[in-house]
mmCIF file of N, CA and C in Angstrom:
data_model
loop_
_atom_site.group_PDB
_atom_site.id
_atom_site.type_symbol
_atom_site.label_atom_id
_atom_site.label_comp_id
_atom_site.label_asym_id
_atom_site.label_seq_id
_atom_site.Cartn_x
_atom_site.Cartn_y
_atom_site.Cartn_z
ATOM 1 N N MET A 15 6.521 27.348 0.505
ATOM 2 C CA MET A 15 7.439 26.411 -0.094
ATOM 3 C C MET A 15 8.477 27.209 -0.884
ATOM 4 N N ASP A 16 9.741 27.003 -0.558
ATOM 5 C CA ASP A 16 10.787 27.754 -1.254
ATOM 6 C C ASP A 16 11.173 27.044 -2.559
ATOM 7 N N ALA A 17 12.092 27.653 -3.295
ATOM 8 C CA ALA A 17 12.455 27.153 -4.622
ATOM 9 C C ALA A 17 13.061 25.751 -4.569
ATOM 10 N N ASP A 18 13.841 25.462 -3.534
ATOM 11 C CA ASP A 18 14.446 24.133 -3.422
ATOM 12 C C ASP A 18 13.385 23.055 -3.240
ATOM 13 N N GLN A 19 12.391 23.335 -2.423
ATOM 14 C CA GLN A 19 11.330 22.350 -2.214
ATOM 15 C C GLN A 19 10.492 22.154 -3.473
ATOM 16 N N VAL A 20 10.242 23.227 -4.207
ATOM 17 C CA VAL A 20 9.499 23.108 -5.463
ATOM 18 C C VAL A 20 10.295 22.258 -6.446
ATOM 19 N N PHE A 21 11.595 22.520 -6.537
ATOM 20 C CA PHE A 21 12.453 21.749 -7.438
ATOM 21 C C PHE A 21 12.449 20.269 -7.068
ATOM 22 N N LEU A 22 12.615 19.958 -5.794
ATOM 23 C CA LEU A 22 12.628 18.565 -5.351
ATOM 24 C C LEU A 22 11.269 17.895 -5.549
ATOM 25 N N THR A 23 10.194 18.652 -5.373
ATOM 26 C CA THR A 23 8.857 18.108 -5.609
ATOM 27 C C THR A 23 8.671 17.759 -7.079
ATOM 28 N N VAL A 24 9.106 18.639 -7.962
ATOM 29 C CA VAL A 24 9.004 18.378 -9.403
ATOM 30 C C VAL A 24 9.859 17.170 -9.781
ATOM 31 N N ILE A 25 11.063 17.081 -9.234
ATOM 32 C CA ILE A 25 11.937 15.932 -9.509
ATOM 33 C C ILE A 25 11.276 14.645 -9.021
ATOM 34 N N TYR A 26 10.689 14.672 -7.834
ATOM 35 C CA TYR A 26 10.018 13.485 -7.296
ATOM 36 C C TYR A 26 8.836 13.092 -8.175
ATOM 37 N N PHE A 27 8.072 14.076 -8.638
ATOM 38 C CA PHE A 27 6.938 13.803 -9.518
ATOM 39 C C PHE A 27 7.399 13.177 -10.831
ATOM 40 N N VAL A 28 8.427 13.747 -11.438
ATOM 41 C CA VAL A 28 8.943 13.222 -12.708
ATOM 42 C C VAL A 28 9.475 11.805 -12.525
ATOM 43 N N MET A 29 10.184 11.565 -11.422
ATOM 44 C CA MET A 29 10.713 10.230 -11.148
ATOM 45 C C MET A 29 9.576 9.230 -10.951
ATOM 46 N N SER A 30 8.567 9.589 -10.184
ATOM 47 C CA SER A 30 7.429 8.694 -9.949
ATOM 48 C C SER A 30 6.670 8.417 -11.238
ATOM 49 N N LEU A 31 6.460 9.439 -12.036
ATOM 50 C CA LEU A 31 5.769 9.275 -13.313
ATOM 51 C C LEU A 31 6.581 8.395 -14.259
ATOM 52 N N SER A 32 7.888 8.592 -14.293
ATOM 53 C CA SER A 32 8.753 7.787 -15.160
ATOM 54 C C SER A 32 8.720 6.317 -14.770
ATOM 55 N N VAL A 33 8.817 6.035 -13.483
ATOM 56 C CA VAL A 33 8.772 4.643 -13.024
ATOM 57 C C VAL A 33 7.418 4.027 -13.360
ATOM 58 N N PHE A 34 6.347 4.773 -13.157
ATOM 59 C CA PHE A 34 5.017 4.258 -13.497
ATOM 60 C C PHE A 34 4.917 3.941 -14.987
ATOM 61 N N LEU A 35 5.377 4.854 -15.840
ATOM 62 C CA LEU A 35 5.272 4.635 -17.280
ATOM 63 C C LEU A 35 6.120 3.450 -17.740
ATOM 64 N N VAL A 36 7.305 3.292 -17.173
ATOM 65 C CA VAL A 36 8.152 2.145 -17.517
ATOM 66 C C VAL A 36 7.484 0.846 -17.066
ATOM 67 N N CYS A 37 6.970 0.831 -15.846
ATOM 68 C CA CYS A 37 6.279 -0.369 -15.347
ATOM 69 C C CYS A 37 5.055 -0.680 -16.196
ATOM 70 N N ARG A 38 4.328 0.325 -16.592
ATOM 71 C CA ARG A 38 3.130 0.128 -17.420
ATOM 72 C C ARG A 38 3.508 -0.423 -18.796
ATOM 73 N N LEU A 39 4.592 0.115 -19.381
ATOM 74 C CA LEU A 39 5.060 -0.362 -20.676
ATOM 75 C C LEU A 39 5.499 -1.826 -20.591
ATOM 76 N N VAL A 40 6.259 -2.166 -19.565
ATOM 77 C CA VAL A 40 6.703 -3.550 -19.373
ATOM 78 C C VAL A 40 5.499 -4.462 -19.170
ATOM 79 N N SER A 41 4.537 -4.012 -18.399
ATOM 80 C CA SER A 41 3.331 -4.799 -18.158
ATOM 81 C C SER A 41 2.576 -5.062 -19.458
ATOM 82 N N ARG A 42 2.458 -4.053 -20.294
ATOM 83 C CA ARG A 42 1.765 -4.214 -21.576
ATOM 84 C C ARG A 42 2.507 -5.185 -22.492
ATOM 85 N N LYS A 43 3.846 -5.088 -22.493
ATOM 86 C CA LYS A 43 4.650 -5.975 -23.349
ATOM 87 C C LYS A 43 4.565 -7.424 -22.895
ATOM 88 N N LEU A 44 4.441 -7.649 -21.585
ATOM 89 C CA LEU A 44 4.428 -9.008 -21.050
ATOM 90 C C LEU A 44 3.027 -9.589 -20.925
ATOM 91 N N SER A 45 2.008 -8.826 -21.254
ATOM 92 C CA SER A 45 0.627 -9.319 -21.176
ATOM 93 C C SER A 45 0.234 -10.012 -22.471
ATOM 94 N N GLY A 46 -0.854 -10.766 -22.403
ATOM 95 C CA GLY A 46 -1.379 -11.432 -23.599
ATOM 96 C C GLY A 46 -0.563 -12.648 -23.988
ATOM 97 N N ASP A 47 -0.147 -12.707 -25.260
ATOM 98 C CA ASP A 47 0.597 -13.859 -25.775
ATOM 99 C C ASP A 47 1.969 -14.014 -25.126
ATOM 100 N N ASN A 48 2.550 -12.926 -24.647
ATOM 101 C CA ASN A 48 3.878 -12.974 -24.026
ATOM 102 C C ASN A 48 3.826 -13.292 -22.537
ATOM 103 N N PHE A 49 2.647 -13.558 -22.015
ATOM 104 C CA PHE A 49 2.491 -13.795 -20.578
ATOM 105 C C PHE A 49 3.180 -15.090 -20.169
ATOM 106 N N SER A 50 3.937 -15.011 -19.082
ATOM 107 C CA SER A 50 4.499 -16.221 -18.468
ATOM 108 C C SER A 50 4.438 -16.037 -16.958
ATOM 109 N N GLU A 51 4.338 -17.147 -16.276
ATOM 110 C CA GLU A 51 4.210 -17.093 -14.826
ATOM 111 C C GLU A 51 5.454 -16.486 -14.172
ATOM 112 N N LYS A 52 6.612 -16.777 -14.730
ATOM 113 C CA LYS A 52 7.862 -16.240 -14.182
ATOM 114 C C LYS A 52 7.856 -14.711 -14.204
ATOM 115 N N TRP A 53 7.489 -14.129 -15.356
ATOM 116 C CA TRP A 53 7.490 -12.673 -15.462
ATOM 117 C C TRP A 53 6.382 -12.042 -14.632
ATOM 118 N N PHE A 54 5.284 -12.763 -14.460
ATOM 119 C CA PHE A 54 4.230 -12.269 -13.582
ATOM 120 C C PHE A 54 4.779 -12.066 -12.172
ATOM 121 N N TRP A 55 5.487 -13.071 -11.645
ATOM 122 C CA TRP A 55 6.014 -12.979 -10.282
ATOM 123 C C TRP A 55 7.115 -11.934 -10.166
ATOM 124 N N VAL A 56 7.955 -11.816 -11.193
ATOM 125 C CA VAL A 56 9.003 -10.786 -11.177
ATOM 126 C C VAL A 56 8.367 -9.398 -11.136
ATOM 127 N N CYS A 57 7.371 -9.176 -11.980
ATOM 128 C CA CYS A 57 6.692 -7.875 -12.001
ATOM 129 C C CYS A 57 5.936 -7.615 -10.703
ATOM 130 N N LEU A 58 5.300 -8.650 -10.160
ATOM 131 C CA LEU A 58 4.563 -8.488 -8.912
ATOM 132 C C LEU A 58 5.495 -8.075 -7.776
ATOM 133 N N VAL A 59 6.650 -8.717 -7.678
ATOM 134 C CA VAL A 59 7.614 -8.356 -6.629
ATOM 135 C C VAL A 59 8.105 -6.928 -6.829
ATOM 136 N N GLY A 60 8.408 -6.550 -8.069
ATOM 137 C CA GLY A 60 8.851 -5.183 -8.344
ATOM 138 C C GLY A 60 7.798 -4.148 -7.995
ATOM 139 N N VAL A 61 6.560 -4.416 -8.369
ATOM 140 C CA VAL A 61 5.461 -3.494 -8.069
ATOM 141 C C VAL A 61 5.237 -3.403 -6.561
ATOM 142 N N LEU A 62 5.308 -4.527 -5.869
ATOM 143 C CA LEU A 62 5.123 -4.509 -4.413
ATOM 144 C C LEU A 62 6.235 -3.735 -3.709
ATOM 145 N N LEU A 63 7.475 -3.913 -4.145
ATOM 146 C CA LEU A 63 8.583 -3.170 -3.527
ATOM 147 C C LEU A 63 8.459 -1.669 -3.784
ATOM 148 N N TRP A 64 8.166 -1.306 -5.033
ATOM 149 C CA TRP A 64 8.016 0.116 -5.349
ATOM 150 C C TRP A 64 6.805 0.703 -4.622
ATOM 151 N N GLY A 65 5.711 -0.039 -4.572
ATOM 152 C CA GLY A 65 4.526 0.424 -3.849
ATOM 153 C C GLY A 65 4.789 0.587 -2.364
ATOM 154 N N ALA A 66 5.551 -0.339 -1.778
ATOM 155 C CA ALA A 66 5.893 -0.228 -0.356
ATOM 156 C C ALA A 66 6.751 1.003 -0.100
ATOM 157 N N ALA A 67 7.680 1.274 -1.009
ATOM 158 C CA ALA A 67 8.515 2.472 -0.860
ATOM 159 C C ALA A 67 7.664 3.734 -0.963
ATOM 160 N N GLN A 68 6.734 3.760 -1.906
ATOM 161 C CA GLN A 68 5.878 4.931 -2.074
ATOM 162 C C GLN A 68 4.929 5.103 -0.888
ATOM 163 N N PHE A 69 4.354 4.013 -0.396
ATOM 164 C CA PHE A 69 3.473 4.116 0.772
ATOM 165 C C PHE A 69 4.247 4.548 2.010
ATOM 166 N N SER A 70 5.502 4.146 2.119
ATOM 167 C CA SER A 70 6.332 4.578 3.239
ATOM 168 C C SER A 70 6.547 6.090 3.190
ATOM 169 N N VAL A 71 6.798 6.604 1.993
ATOM 170 C CA VAL A 71 6.949 8.058 1.842
ATOM 171 C C VAL A 71 5.628 8.748 2.154
ATOM 172 N N ALA A 72 4.530 8.214 1.647
ATOM 173 C CA ALA A 72 3.223 8.842 1.849
ATOM 174 C C ALA A 72 2.808 8.843 3.315
ATOM 175 N N ARG A 73 3.070 7.762 4.002
ATOM 176 C CA ARG A 73 2.576 7.649 5.375
ATOM 177 C C ARG A 73 3.529 8.225 6.410
ATOM 178 N N TYR A 74 4.811 7.873 6.294
ATOM 179 C CA TYR A 74 5.767 8.236 7.340
ATOM 180 C C TYR A 74 6.731 9.346 6.941
ATOM 181 N N GLY A 75 6.819 9.656 5.669
ATOM 182 C CA GLY A 75 7.782 10.652 5.230
ATOM 183 C C GLY A 75 9.196 10.117 5.210
ATOM 184 N N SER A 76 9.326 8.815 5.121
ATOM 185 C CA SER A 76 10.662 8.220 5.050
ATOM 186 C C SER A 76 10.706 7.228 3.902
ATOM 187 N N ILE A 77 11.890 7.045 3.381
ATOM 188 C CA ILE A 77 12.069 6.113 2.284
ATOM 189 C C ILE A 77 12.195 4.711 2.859
ATOM 190 N N PHE A 78 11.523 3.754 2.232
ATOM 191 C CA PHE A 78 11.490 2.353 2.655
ATOM 192 C C PHE A 78 12.908 1.847 2.936
ATOM 193 N N LEU A 79 13.089 1.184 4.057
ATOM 194 C CA LEU A 79 14.346 0.584 4.515
ATOM 195 C C LEU A 79 15.367 1.593 5.043
ATOM 196 N N PHE A 80 15.037 2.875 5.082
ATOM 197 C CA PHE A 80 15.890 3.864 5.730
ATOM 198 C C PHE A 80 15.237 4.217 7.056
ATOM 199 N N SER A 81 16.028 4.279 8.108
ATOM 200 C CA SER A 81 15.447 4.375 9.448
ATOM 201 C C SER A 81 14.824 5.730 9.766
ATOM 202 N N SER A 82 15.504 6.803 9.473
ATOM 203 C CA SER A 82 14.980 8.096 9.913
ATOM 204 C C SER A 82 14.271 8.821 8.771
ATOM 205 N N PRO A 83 13.159 9.489 9.080
ATOM 206 C CA PRO A 83 12.440 10.255 8.056
ATOM 207 C C PRO A 83 13.271 11.446 7.579
ATOM 208 N N LEU A 84 13.155 11.767 6.310
ATOM 209 C CA LEU A 84 13.828 12.937 5.760
ATOM 210 C C LEU A 84 12.931 14.149 5.977
ATOM 211 N N GLU A 85 13.509 15.224 6.458
ATOM 212 C CA GLU A 85 12.716 16.413 6.793
ATOM 213 C C GLU A 85 11.952 16.935 5.579
ATOM 214 N N PHE A 86 12.581 16.869 4.420
ATOM 215 C CA PHE A 86 11.927 17.322 3.198
ATOM 216 C C PHE A 86 10.653 16.527 2.931
ATOM 217 N N LEU A 87 10.694 15.221 3.154
ATOM 218 C CA LEU A 87 9.526 14.386 2.891
ATOM 219 C C LEU A 87 8.456 14.541 3.956
ATOM 220 N N VAL A 88 8.867 14.744 5.189
ATOM 221 C CA VAL A 88 7.906 14.882 6.288
ATOM 222 C C VAL A 88 7.100 16.165 6.138
ATOM 223 N N ASN A 89 7.765 17.243 5.735
ATOM 224 C CA ASN A 89 7.123 18.559 5.693
ATOM 225 C C ASN A 89 6.492 18.905 4.349
ATOM 226 N N ASN A 90 6.559 18.026 3.369
ATOM 227 C CA ASN A 90 6.056 18.348 2.043
ATOM 228 C C ASN A 90 4.840 17.481 1.721
ATOM 229 N N ASP A 91 3.661 18.065 1.844
ATOM 230 C CA ASP A 91 2.424 17.322 1.574
ATOM 231 C C ASP A 91 2.276 16.955 0.105
ATOM 232 N N TRP A 92 2.798 17.780 -0.795
ATOM 233 C CA TRP A 92 2.708 17.477 -2.219
ATOM 234 C C TRP A 92 3.421 16.172 -2.549
ATOM 235 N N VAL A 93 4.622 16.004 -2.025
ATOM 236 C CA VAL A 93 5.379 14.774 -2.283
ATOM 237 C C VAL A 93 4.651 13.575 -1.700
ATOM 238 N N ARG A 94 4.072 13.744 -0.544
ATOM 239 C CA ARG A 94 3.366 12.627 0.082
ATOM 240 C C ARG A 94 2.123 12.236 -0.715
ATOM 241 N N TRP A 95 1.409 13.203 -1.270
ATOM 242 C CA TRP A 95 0.260 12.891 -2.123
ATOM 243 C C TRP A 95 0.712 12.242 -3.427
ATOM 244 N N ILE A 96 1.789 12.743 -4.004
ATOM 245 C CA ILE A 96 2.330 12.133 -5.223
ATOM 246 C C ILE A 96 2.693 10.678 -4.959
ATOM 247 N N ALA A 97 3.330 10.416 -3.833
ATOM 248 C CA ALA A 97 3.718 9.049 -3.477
ATOM 249 C C ALA A 97 2.490 8.161 -3.295
ATOM 250 N N PHE A 98 1.464 8.680 -2.651
ATOM 251 C CA PHE A 98 0.242 7.902 -2.426
ATOM 252 C C PHE A 98 -0.436 7.538 -3.747
ATOM 253 N N ILE A 99 -0.602 8.517 -4.616
ATOM 254 C CA ILE A 99 -1.248 8.275 -5.907
ATOM 255 C C ILE A 99 -0.398 7.343 -6.764
ATOM 256 N N SER A 100 0.909 7.527 -6.725
ATOM 257 C CA SER A 100 1.806 6.655 -7.482
ATOM 258 C C SER A 100 1.714 5.211 -7.007
ATOM 259 N N ALA A 101 1.626 5.014 -5.712
ATOM 260 C CA ALA A 101 1.507 3.654 -5.167
ATOM 261 C C ALA A 101 0.207 3.003 -5.623
ATOM 262 N N LEU A 102 -0.871 3.768 -5.665
ATOM 263 C CA LEU A 102 -2.145 3.216 -6.138
ATOM 264 C C LEU A 102 -2.098 2.878 -7.628
ATOM 265 N N LEU A 103 -1.441 3.729 -8.408
ATOM 266 C CA LEU A 103 -1.349 3.482 -9.844
ATOM 267 C C LEU A 103 -0.494 2.258 -10.170
ATOM 268 N N GLN A 104 0.445 1.931 -9.297
ATOM 269 C CA GLN A 104 1.309 0.775 -9.540
ATOM 270 C C GLN A 104 0.515 -0.524 -9.610
ATOM 271 N N ALA A 105 -0.634 -0.553 -8.984
ATOM 272 C CA ALA A 105 -1.455 -1.772 -9.002
ATOM 273 C C ALA A 105 -1.910 -2.129 -10.416
ATOM 274 N N THR A 106 -1.903 -1.178 -11.329
ATOM 275 C CA THR A 106 -2.300 -1.453 -12.713
ATOM 276 C C THR A 106 -1.148 -1.984 -13.551
ATOM 277 N N CYS A 107 0.018 -2.122 -12.962
ATOM 278 C CA CYS A 107 1.221 -2.495 -13.714
ATOM 279 C C CYS A 107 1.611 -3.958 -13.540
ATOM 280 N N ILE A 108 0.637 -4.826 -13.439
ATOM 281 C CA ILE A 108 0.909 -6.253 -13.320
ATOM 282 C C ILE A 108 0.445 -6.916 -14.614
ATOM 283 N N PRO A 109 1.299 -7.728 -15.248
ATOM 284 C CA PRO A 109 0.909 -8.374 -16.508
ATOM 285 C C PRO A 109 -0.300 -9.297 -16.337
ATOM 286 N N LYS A 110 -1.087 -9.404 -17.394
ATOM 287 C CA LYS A 110 -2.299 -10.234 -17.374
ATOM 288 C C LYS A 110 -2.268 -11.215 -18.541
ATOM 289 N N LYS A 111 -2.970 -12.327 -18.383
ATOM 290 C CA LYS A 111 -3.024 -13.319 -19.464
ATOM 291 C C LYS A 111 -3.779 -12.798 -20.674
ATOM 292 N N SER A 112 -4.800 -12.014 -20.444
ATOM 293 C CA SER A 112 -5.587 -11.487 -21.559
ATOM 294 C C SER A 112 -5.509 -9.972 -21.559
ATOM 295 N N ILE A 113 -5.537 -9.411 -22.749
ATOM 296 C CA ILE A 113 -5.505 -7.960 -22.906
ATOM 297 C C ILE A 113 -6.909 -7.504 -23.254
ATOM 298 N N ARG A 114 -7.394 -6.518 -22.526
ATOM 299 C CA ARG A 114 -8.731 -5.982 -22.795
ATOM 300 C C ARG A 114 -8.660 -5.092 -24.030
ATOM 301 N N LYS A 115 -9.537 -5.341 -24.967
ATOM 302 C CA LYS A 115 -9.618 -4.527 -26.184
ATOM 303 C C LYS A 115 -10.608 -3.401 -25.948
ATOM 304 N N ASN A 116 -10.142 -2.164 -26.069
ATOM 305 C CA ASN A 116 -11.028 -1.003 -25.887
ATOM 306 C C ASN A 116 -11.450 -0.455 -27.216
#
């Protein structure tokens, strides 16, 4: 892996982590007393779209809704694993009526 691929992998990781943290923060803010059905559906659609994009990268090496795979994504297993794990983590970013107290 050359320097450009390492740089792009790090950028992809930071972007995926940032989106996850923002979604998680929004989910926490909208859970509990602030829960509403409207925001539940908005968050669910957002999580599903982002998850579909990440699964598309993980499985096919292409970005969701773009026809041809990008060579960088096809040949980079690190990015594909990051996308897969990120898609799984997105499932925790849906607001809930009750907040679990730990």
